[in-house]
Tab-separated table of C-alpha atoms in Angstrom:
chain	number	residue	atom	x	y	z
A	1	MET	CA	-9.722	-15.732	34.049
A	2	ASN	CA	-6.471	-17.044	35.435
A	3	ILE	CA	-3.848	-14.309	35.193
A	4	ASN	CA	-1.071	-16.895	34.871
A	5	ASP	CA	-2.898	-18.857	32.243
A	6	PRO	CA	-4.329	-16.282	29.840
A	7	LEU	CA	-6.156	-17.041	26.609
A	8	LEU	CA	-3.107	-16.411	24.439
A	9	LYS	CA	0.504	-16.723	25.476
A	10	ILE	CA	3.320	-15.702	23.167
A	11	ARG	CA	6.915	-16.554	23.964
A	12	PHE	CA	9.855	-14.906	22.203
A	13	ASP	CA	13.290	-16.492	22.190
A	14	GLY	CA	16.515	-15.006	20.901
A	15	LYS	CA	19.335	-12.673	21.752
A	16	ALA	CA	17.145	-9.587	21.226
A	17	VAL	CA	15.058	-10.513	24.262
A	18	GLY	CA	16.085	-10.938	27.868
A	19	SER	CA	14.342	-12.627	30.726
A	20	GLY	CA	10.974	-10.831	30.813
A	21	LYS	CA	12.304	-8.093	28.527
A	22	ILE	CA	11.609	-7.290	24.866
A	23	PRO	CA	12.404	-4.162	22.801
A	24	VAL	CA	9.343	-1.957	22.337
A	25	THR	CA	10.048	-1.645	18.592
A	26	HIS	CA	9.978	-5.441	18.230
A	27	LEU	CA	6.793	-5.688	20.253
A	28	LEU	CA	5.011	-2.949	18.322
A	29	TRP	CA	6.007	-4.446	14.994
A	30	PHE	CA	4.973	-7.937	15.984
A	31	LEU	CA	1.610	-6.962	17.471
A	32	THR	CA	0.716	-4.801	14.477
A	33	SER	CA	1.504	-7.653	12.108
A	34	MET	CA	-0.286	-10.259	14.225
A	35	ASN	CA	-3.367	-8.040	14.484
A	36	LYS	CA	-3.366	-7.726	10.710
A	37	ALA	CA	-3.100	-11.510	10.348
A	38	LEU	CA	-5.973	-12.090	12.795
A	39	TYR	CA	-8.217	-9.485	11.211
A	40	ARG	CA	-7.564	-10.776	7.717
A	41	THR	CA	-8.206	-14.347	8.829
A	42	GLY	CA	-11.504	-13.142	10.242
A	43	ARG	CA	-12.457	-11.579	6.940
A	44	VAL	CA	-11.603	-14.734	5.026
A	45	LEU	CA	-13.609	-16.846	7.474
A	46	THR	CA	-16.630	-14.577	7.216
A	47	GLY	CA	-16.734	-14.973	3.462
A	48	GLU	CA	-14.558	-12.205	2.088
A	49	ALA	CA	-12.951	-13.482	-1.094
A	50	GLU	CA	-9.872	-11.395	-0.415
A	51	SER	CA	-9.033	-10.432	3.124
A	52	VAL	CA	-7.348	-7.129	2.359
A	53	ARG	CA	-10.061	-5.525	0.233
A	54	ARG	CA	-10.561	-1.898	1.252
A	55	GLY	CA	-13.895	-0.899	2.620
A	56	PRO	CA	-15.681	-0.199	5.850
A	57	GLN	CA	-14.022	-2.431	8.411
A	58	THR	CA	-16.280	-5.033	9.909
A	59	ARG	CA	-16.476	-3.858	13.471
A	60	SER	CA	-17.414	-7.208	14.883
A	61	ILE	CA	-14.195	-8.856	13.670
A	62	LYS	CA	-12.111	-6.102	15.231
A	63	GLU	CA	-13.975	-6.506	18.483
A	64	GLU	CA	-13.750	-10.269	18.353
A	65	VAL	CA	-9.958	-10.270	18.073
A	66	ALA	CA	-9.230	-7.251	20.290
A	67	LEU	CA	-6.734	-8.223	22.996
A	68	ASP	CA	-5.445	-6.754	26.237
A	69	LEU	CA	-1.876	-7.353	27.323
A	70	MET	CA	-2.198	-8.834	30.800
A	71	LEU	CA	1.163	-10.309	31.507
A	72	LEU	CA	4.841	-9.908	30.751
A	73	THR	CA	6.889	-12.536	32.431
A	74	HIS	CA	9.952	-14.630	31.776
A	75	GLY	CA	10.776	-18.093	30.767
A	76	SER	CA	14.505	-18.171	31.074
A	77	PRO	CA	15.851	-16.419	29.061
A	78	ALA	CA	12.710	-15.682	27.049
A	79	ALA	CA	10.033	-13.016	27.200
A	80	VAL	CA	6.502	-14.332	27.594
A	81	LEU	CA	3.454	-12.184	26.948
A	82	GLY	CA	-0.070	-13.029	28.055
A	83	PHE	CA	-3.233	-11.699	26.418
A	84	GLU	CA	-6.942	-11.816	27.152
A	85	ARG	CA	-9.756	-10.847	24.833
A	86	GLN	CA	-11.420	-7.526	25.491
A	87	LEU	CA	-14.837	-9.075	24.919
A	88	SER	CA	-16.023	-10.252	28.317
A	89	GLU	CA	-18.974	-12.230	27.002
A	90	THR	CA	-18.585	-14.661	24.169
A	91	ALA	CA	-21.198	-16.103	21.893
A	92	LEU	CA	-22.591	-19.608	22.188
A	93	PRO	CA	-20.035	-22.411	22.305
A	94	GLY	CA	-19.108	-23.353	18.756
A	95	LEU	CA	-20.346	-20.011	17.447
A	96	ASP	CA	-17.591	-17.864	18.851
A	97	LEU	CA	-16.054	-16.145	15.844
A	98	GLY	CA	-13.165	-14.728	17.846
A	99	ILE	CA	-12.032	-18.127	19.094
A	100	GLU	CA	-12.427	-19.562	15.612
A	101	ILE	CA	-10.215	-16.776	14.230
A	102	PHE	CA	-7.471	-17.409	16.816
A	103	GLU	CA	-7.716	-21.143	16.229
A	104	LYS	CA	-7.588	-20.977	12.437
A	105	ALA	CA	-4.888	-18.301	12.395
A	106	LEU	CA	-2.573	-20.353	14.636
A	107	SER	CA	-3.291	-23.816	13.245
A	108	GLY	CA	-2.909	-22.282	9.764
A	109	LEU	CA	0.427	-20.776	10.760
A	110	VAL	CA	1.683	-24.305	11.439
A	111	THR	CA	0.419	-25.509	8.056
A	112	VAL	CA	1.811	-22.674	5.936
A	113	GLN	CA	5.309	-23.274	7.311
A	114	GLN	CA	5.241	-26.780	5.852
A	115	SER	CA	5.919	-27.852	2.284
A	116	ASP	CA	2.293	-28.313	1.207
A	117	ASP	CA	1.156	-25.615	-1.232
A	118	THR	CA	-2.536	-25.520	-0.331
A	119	LEU	CA	-3.780	-22.695	1.863
A	120	PRO	CA	-5.512	-23.678	5.115
A	121	ALA	CA	-8.954	-22.402	6.139
A	122	GLY	CA	-8.924	-18.695	6.955
A	123	TYR	CA	-5.848	-17.993	4.835
A	124	ASP	CA	-5.173	-16.066	1.646
A	125	ALA	CA	-2.240	-14.051	0.274
A	126	GLY	CA	-3.038	-11.128	2.601
A	127	VAL	CA	-2.803	-13.317	5.715
A	128	LEU	CA	0.487	-14.784	4.488
A	129	MET	CA	1.915	-11.289	3.990
A	130	ALA	CA	0.899	-10.244	7.497
A	131	TRP	CA	2.736	-13.238	9.021
A	132	ARG	CA	5.654	-12.571	6.684
A	133	ASP	CA	5.870	-9.051	8.146
A	134	ALA	CA	5.858	-10.508	11.664
A	135	GLY	CA	8.620	-12.913	10.630
A	136	THR	CA	11.019	-10.110	9.721
A	137	LEU	CA	11.875	-10.142	13.445
A	138	PHE	CA	13.910	-13.283	12.719
A	139	SER	CA	16.545	-11.033	11.174
A	140	GLN	CA	16.522	-8.840	14.298
A	141	GLY	CA	17.611	-11.159	17.054
A	142	ILE	CA	14.515	-13.329	17.486
A	143	THR	CA	14.998	-17.042	16.844
A	144	LYS	CA	11.622	-18.525	17.701
A	145	ILE	CA	8.060	-17.422	18.539
A	146	ASN	CA	5.770	-19.811	20.391
A	147	PHE	CA	2.007	-19.426	20.681
A	148	THR	CA	-0.248	-21.177	23.176
A	149	LEU	CA	-3.991	-20.742	22.839
A	150	ASN	CA	-5.777	-21.779	26.020
A	151	HIS	CA	-9.246	-21.944	24.544
A	152	ARG	CA	-9.985	-25.565	25.404
A	153	LYS	CA	-8.809	-28.111	27.939
A	154	ALA	CA	-6.108	-29.161	25.510
A	155	PRO	CA	-4.388	-25.951	24.424
A	156	LEU	CA	-3.425	-25.311	20.815
A	157	THR	CA	0.258	-24.604	20.304
A	158	ALA	CA	2.073	-23.220	17.293
A	159	THR	CA	5.695	-22.309	16.669
A	160	PHE	CA	6.908	-19.732	14.164
A	161	THR	CA	10.492	-20.371	13.089
A	162	PRO	CA	12.982	-18.782	10.678
A	163	GLU	CA	12.664	-21.875	8.426
A	164	GLY	CA	8.881	-21.498	8.415
A	165	PHE	CA	9.275	-17.803	7.648
A	166	THR	CA	11.378	-18.697	4.588
A	167	ARG	CA	8.692	-21.128	3.483
A	168	ILE	CA	6.019	-18.419	3.810
A	169	GLN	CA	8.171	-16.087	1.698
A	170	GLU	CA	8.442	-18.806	-0.955
A	171	ARG	CA	4.688	-19.305	-0.935
A	172	ILE	CA	4.139	-15.579	-1.438
A	173	LYS	CA	6.600	-15.436	-4.335
A	174	GLY	CA	4.912	-18.376	-6.050
A	175	PRO	CA	6.367	-20.400	-8.943
A	176	GLN	CA	9.727	-19.077	-10.105
A	177	THR	CA	8.846	-17.763	-13.574
A	178	ASN	CA	11.139	-14.920	-14.541
A	179	ILE	CA	11.039	-13.595	-10.988
A	180	ARG	CA	12.760	-10.229	-10.680
A	181	THR	CA	13.300	-7.743	-7.882
A	182	VAL	CA	12.799	-4.000	-8.164
A	183	GLU	CA	13.566	-1.512	-5.409
A	184	GLY	CA	12.403	2.071	-5.345
A	185	ARG	CA	9.841	4.551	-4.153
A	186	LEU	CA	6.245	3.455	-4.601
A	187	LEU	CA	4.118	6.106	-6.271
A	188	MET	CA	1.009	6.568	-8.367
A	189	ALA	CA	-1.151	3.650	-7.307
A	190	ASP	CA	-4.370	3.151	-9.209
A	191	PHE	CA	-7.035	1.088	-7.450
A	192	LYS	CA	-9.568	0.925	-10.254
A	193	GLU	CA	-11.591	-2.249	-10.446
A	194	HIS	CA	-10.124	-3.153	-13.830
A	195	GLY	CA	-6.365	-3.275	-13.474
A	196	THR	CA	-4.910	-2.287	-10.123
A	197	ARG	CA	-1.432	-0.899	-10.757
A	198	CYS	CA	1.268	1.328	-9.345
A	199	ARG	CA	4.728	2.598	-10.231
A	200	VAL	CA	8.041	2.059	-8.547
A	201	HIS	CA	10.708	4.712	-9.069
A	202	PRO	CA	14.223	3.338	-8.504
A	203	SER	CA	16.947	5.700	-7.303
A	204	ILE	CA	18.542	5.345	-10.731
A	205	GLY	CA	16.736	4.474	-13.933
A	206	GLU	CA	13.244	4.463	-15.339
A	207	PRO	CA	10.128	3.827	-13.232
A	208	VAL	CA	8.609	0.363	-13.499
A	209	LEU	CA	4.915	-0.361	-13.860
A	210	CYS	CA	3.713	-2.843	-11.241
A	211	LEU	CA	0.480	-4.811	-11.395
A	212	PHE	CA	-1.206	-6.245	-8.341
A	213	ASP	CA	-4.435	-7.958	-7.378
A	214	GLU	CA	-7.113	-7.401	-4.760
A	215	ALA	CA	-5.396	-9.476	-2.089
A	216	GLN	CA	-2.412	-7.112	-2.204
A	217	ARG	CA	-4.430	-3.911	-2.204
A	218	ASP	CA	-3.929	-2.971	1.452
A	219	GLU	CA	-0.222	-3.774	1.381
A	220	VAL	CA	0.266	-1.475	-1.616
A	221	LEU	CA	-1.849	1.263	-0.052
A	222	GLU	CA	0.153	1.150	3.187
A	223	ASP	CA	3.433	1.429	1.316
A	224	ILE	CA	2.537	4.363	-0.944
A	225	LEU	CA	5.311	7.010	-0.910
A	226	HIS	CA	7.671	4.623	0.894
A	227	TYR	CA	10.821	2.934	-0.353
A	228	VAL	CA	10.007	-0.708	-1.096
A	229	ARG	CA	11.339	-3.948	-2.530
A	230	ILE	CA	9.006	-5.601	-5.013
A	231	VAL	CA	9.449	-9.193	-6.110
A	232	GLY	CA	7.369	-10.490	-8.957
A	233	GLU	CA	7.011	-11.929	-12.398
A	234	ALA	CA	8.542	-9.551	-14.903
A	235	LYS	CA	7.699	-8.823	-18.507
A	236	GLU	CA	10.684	-7.540	-20.406
A	237	ASP	CA	11.172	-5.703	-23.651
A	238	PRO	CA	12.783	-8.358	-25.894
A	239	LEU	CA	14.999	-5.749	-27.595
A	240	THR	CA	16.279	-3.733	-24.636
A	241	GLY	CA	15.862	-6.287	-21.835
A	242	ARG	CA	14.260	-3.516	-19.792
A	243	ILE	CA	11.443	-4.557	-17.435
A	244	SER	CA	8.229	-3.183	-18.905
A	245	SER	CA	6.013	-4.378	-16.071
A	246	ILE	CA	6.123	-6.617	-13.058
A	247	LYS	CA	3.269	-8.591	-11.499
A	248	ILE	CA	3.738	-8.187	-7.773
A	249	HIS	CA	4.154	-11.359	-5.744
A	250	ASP	CA	5.586	-9.646	-2.699
A	251	ILE	CA	6.059	-6.099	-1.494
A	252	GLU	CA	8.179	-5.181	1.491
A	253	ARG	CA	8.974	-1.782	2.970
A	254	LEU	CA	12.693	-0.971	3.300
A	255	GLU	CA	12.805	1.236	6.385
A	256	ASP	CA	16.581	1.652	6.242
A	257	ARG	CA	16.413	3.138	2.740
A	258	GLU	CA	13.678	5.711	3.352
A	259	GLY	CA	16.184	8.474	2.578
A	260	GLU	CA	16.659	7.363	-1.036
A	261	ALA	CA	14.824	9.041	-3.929
A	262	ALA	CA	13.222	11.365	-1.388
A	263	TYR	CA	13.024	14.100	-4.025
A	264	LEU	CA	10.064	12.185	-5.480
A	265	LEU	CA	7.987	12.855	-2.384
A	266	PRO	CA	5.415	15.655	-2.504
A	267	GLN	CA	7.032	18.923	-1.416
A	268	GLY	CA	5.672	22.149	0.045
A	269	THR	CA	3.866	23.174	3.184
A	270	PRO	CA	0.193	22.230	3.350
A	271	LEU	CA	-2.208	25.118	3.907
A	272	SER	CA	-3.800	24.985	7.318
A	273	ARG	CA	-6.884	26.968	6.596
A	274	ASP	CA	-10.583	26.455	6.333
A	275	PHE	CA	-11.947	24.859	3.176
A	276	TRP	CA	-14.086	27.943	2.489
A	277	ASP	CA	-11.153	30.357	2.590
A	278	SER	CA	-9.761	31.419	-0.762
A	279	PRO	CA	-5.955	31.356	-0.757
A	280	THR	CA	-4.246	33.401	-3.430
A	281	LEU	CA	-2.514	31.758	-6.356
A	282	TYR	CA	0.832	32.593	-4.737
A	283	GLU	CA	-0.188	30.946	-1.485
A	284	LEU	CA	-1.300	27.838	-3.357
A	285	ALA	CA	1.951	27.786	-5.324
A	286	GLN	CA	3.967	28.068	-2.133
A	287	ALA	CA	2.010	25.282	-0.474
A	288	GLN	CA	2.626	23.013	-3.459
A	289	ASN	CA	6.230	24.122	-3.914
A	290	VAL	CA	5.478	25.307	-7.443
A	291	ARG	CA	7.874	27.853	-8.926
A	292	PRO	CA	7.808	29.884	-12.145
A	293	MET	CA	8.517	27.780	-15.226
A	294	THR	CA	12.149	28.465	-16.062
A	295	ASP	CA	12.316	26.127	-19.052
A	296	VAL	CA	8.990	25.556	-20.699
A	297	ARG	CA	10.628	23.240	-23.213
A	298	ALA	CA	11.083	20.687	-20.449
A	299	LEU	CA	7.356	20.026	-20.893
A	300	PHE	CA	7.665	19.230	-24.597
A	301	GLY	CA	7.329	15.544	-25.395
A	302	THR	CA	5.975	14.525	-21.987
A	303	TRP	CA	2.488	13.728	-23.315
A	304	PRO	CA	1.879	9.996	-22.836
A	305	GLY	CA	-0.301	9.611	-25.950
A	306	GLU	CA	0.012	10.241	-29.672
A	307	MET	CA	0.232	13.771	-31.105
A	308	ASN	CA	-3.035	13.316	-32.980
A	309	ASP	CA	-4.955	11.384	-30.386
A	310	GLY	CA	-8.054	13.571	-30.513
A	311	PHE	CA	-7.729	14.646	-26.891
A	312	GLU	CA	-8.499	18.349	-27.449
A	313	GLU	CA	-11.472	17.478	-29.653
A	314	ALA	CA	-12.772	15.055	-27.019
A	315	ILE	CA	-12.574	17.747	-24.309
A	316	ASP	CA	-14.307	20.252	-26.591
A	317	GLU	CA	-17.032	17.709	-27.288
A	318	LEU	CA	-17.343	16.960	-23.552
A	319	ARG	CA	-17.773	20.614	-22.654
A	320	HIS	CA	-20.232	21.455	-25.388
A	321	SER	CA	-22.338	18.317	-25.244
A	322	HIS	CA	-23.817	19.610	-21.964
A	323	MET	CA	-24.819	22.841	-23.656
A	324	ARG	CA	-26.573	21.000	-26.477
A	325	LYS	CA	-28.475	18.897	-23.951
A	326	GLY	CA	-29.470	22.053	-22.128
A	327	GLY	CA	-27.586	20.974	-18.995
A	328	LEU	CA	-25.652	24.243	-18.818
A	329	PRO	CA	-26.565	27.744	-19.981
B	1	MET	CA	8.671	34.834	-6.878
B	2	SER	CA	7.779	36.351	-10.280
B	3	ASP	CA	4.631	38.441	-10.389
B	4	ALA	CA	3.590	37.043	-13.761
B	5	LYS	CA	1.096	34.247	-13.515
B	6	VAL	CA	-0.932	32.342	-16.078
B	7	VAL	CA	-3.800	29.905	-15.679
B	8	LEU	CA	-3.621	27.406	-18.531
B	9	ASP	CA	-6.652	25.844	-20.119
B	10	THR	CA	-6.612	22.125	-20.870
B	11	ASN	CA	-5.754	22.362	-24.554
B	12	ILE	CA	-2.743	24.586	-23.867
B	13	VAL	CA	-1.444	22.034	-21.362
B	14	SER	CA	-1.754	19.261	-23.930
B	15	TYR	CA	-0.164	21.397	-26.679
B	16	LEU	CA	2.823	22.150	-24.449
B	17	MET	CA	3.202	18.538	-23.380
B	18	LYS	CA	2.914	17.260	-26.924
B	19	GLY	CA	5.459	19.719	-28.294
B	20	GLY	CA	5.234	20.717	-31.976
B	21	PRO	CA	4.199	23.954	-33.693
B	22	LEU	CA	1.407	24.855	-31.255
B	23	ALA	CA	3.743	24.400	-28.297
B	24	GLU	CA	6.282	26.650	-29.996
B	25	ALA	CA	3.586	29.271	-30.473
B	26	TYR	CA	2.518	29.269	-26.826
B	27	ALA	CA	5.959	28.821	-25.245
B	28	PRO	CA	6.952	32.539	-25.217
B	29	HIS	CA	3.723	33.387	-23.376
B	30	VAL	CA	4.394	31.041	-20.469
B	31	GLN	CA	8.188	31.043	-20.217
B	32	GLY	CA	9.328	32.298	-16.793
B	33	LYS	CA	5.811	32.639	-15.443
B	34	LEU	CA	4.051	30.963	-12.562
B	35	LEU	CA	1.736	28.429	-14.185
B	36	ALA	CA	-1.470	27.068	-12.741
B	37	ILE	CA	-4.284	24.839	-13.905
B	38	ALA	CA	-7.843	24.703	-12.638
B	39	PHE	CA	-9.298	21.671	-10.957
B	40	ILE	CA	-11.532	21.073	-13.972
B	41	THR	CA	-8.405	20.702	-16.116
B	42	VAL	CA	-7.091	18.055	-13.726
B	43	GLY	CA	-10.407	16.251	-14.188
B	44	GLU	CA	-10.238	16.555	-17.967
B	45	MET	CA	-6.709	15.175	-18.011
B	46	TYR	CA	-7.949	12.163	-16.068
B	47	PHE	CA	-10.841	11.866	-18.506
B	48	GLY	CA	-8.365	11.799	-21.401
B	49	ALA	CA	-6.212	9.181	-19.673
B	50	GLU	CA	-9.256	7.012	-18.924
B	51	ASN	CA	-10.397	7.212	-22.539
B	52	ARG	CA	-6.979	6.148	-23.762
B	53	ASN	CA	-7.249	2.896	-21.845
């Protein structure tokens, strides 16, 4: 290993960086996003249909793309970082998954910044969103990010630019069919196999039902309880014009608006006791910030179904069917 | 905090949420009290929601 010529070099240009100097917040944000992009590329390459599907993480991919920061130097006036893989021994030439991931992730990054709509090998919507997250640095004083992968005699280079970032955002949004934007606190996600959905509660107005697909699952999960901007294809009530649902194309966390609609967040002080302890009802109420019901009528009319929907009968049937089958005494 | 507490069974929760005559009948018994539901009621509410879809 040549310390001055590491496997991966990343150069940041822009007024936010100085010669050999980069804000820690920028670095953390970028590395987190790049790691996500690499990992998701690995999952696509190893046959995952959608890179962001939840499940036990494939340890080998994480190991394959794990990097050590070896070098922080300057190009004038840029900051240049150098990385080496943590894995000291690689697989047989041509069968090195880690190198393939780096190669496809970076060559793909060049492709997705161009006008072509097809996705390169190793890419899906989840990978695009990870690079999109990395690209938010372009609004924070970074003007260009250069990558050099020294994996072969002829290195692979890739440049990430603000124009390319815009193109990636356009790809994520997809065709412009009644595209609308909703901002609010993301709550109540449902990850059932049939129909993944969540709700966004704006600071003012009714919550909006949002639909998403498997490739967006991790992004939604990471943003639960946070204030977000959702862009997607909206369905509207023809009479009121109100958005009845929105199919998510893009979801982005709005860090600077975390204070809004904070009353929607779960309140109370969690109990720090053993599972087998039995807290009193009062202790539970305090932990969940539940107070005596001052206006019981506030509950009236909050049932989401019909008055005569058979719910009580169904519960009665559910409870007693076990008795008839002899399952319970 | 009020001393009065009531654990509601599933049908009482649905009556109160639906409103109507049954809600009116139960309302005086829960007004001003600390209300709780058991975990099984949470499960049954989910069951009802699943069945609706």
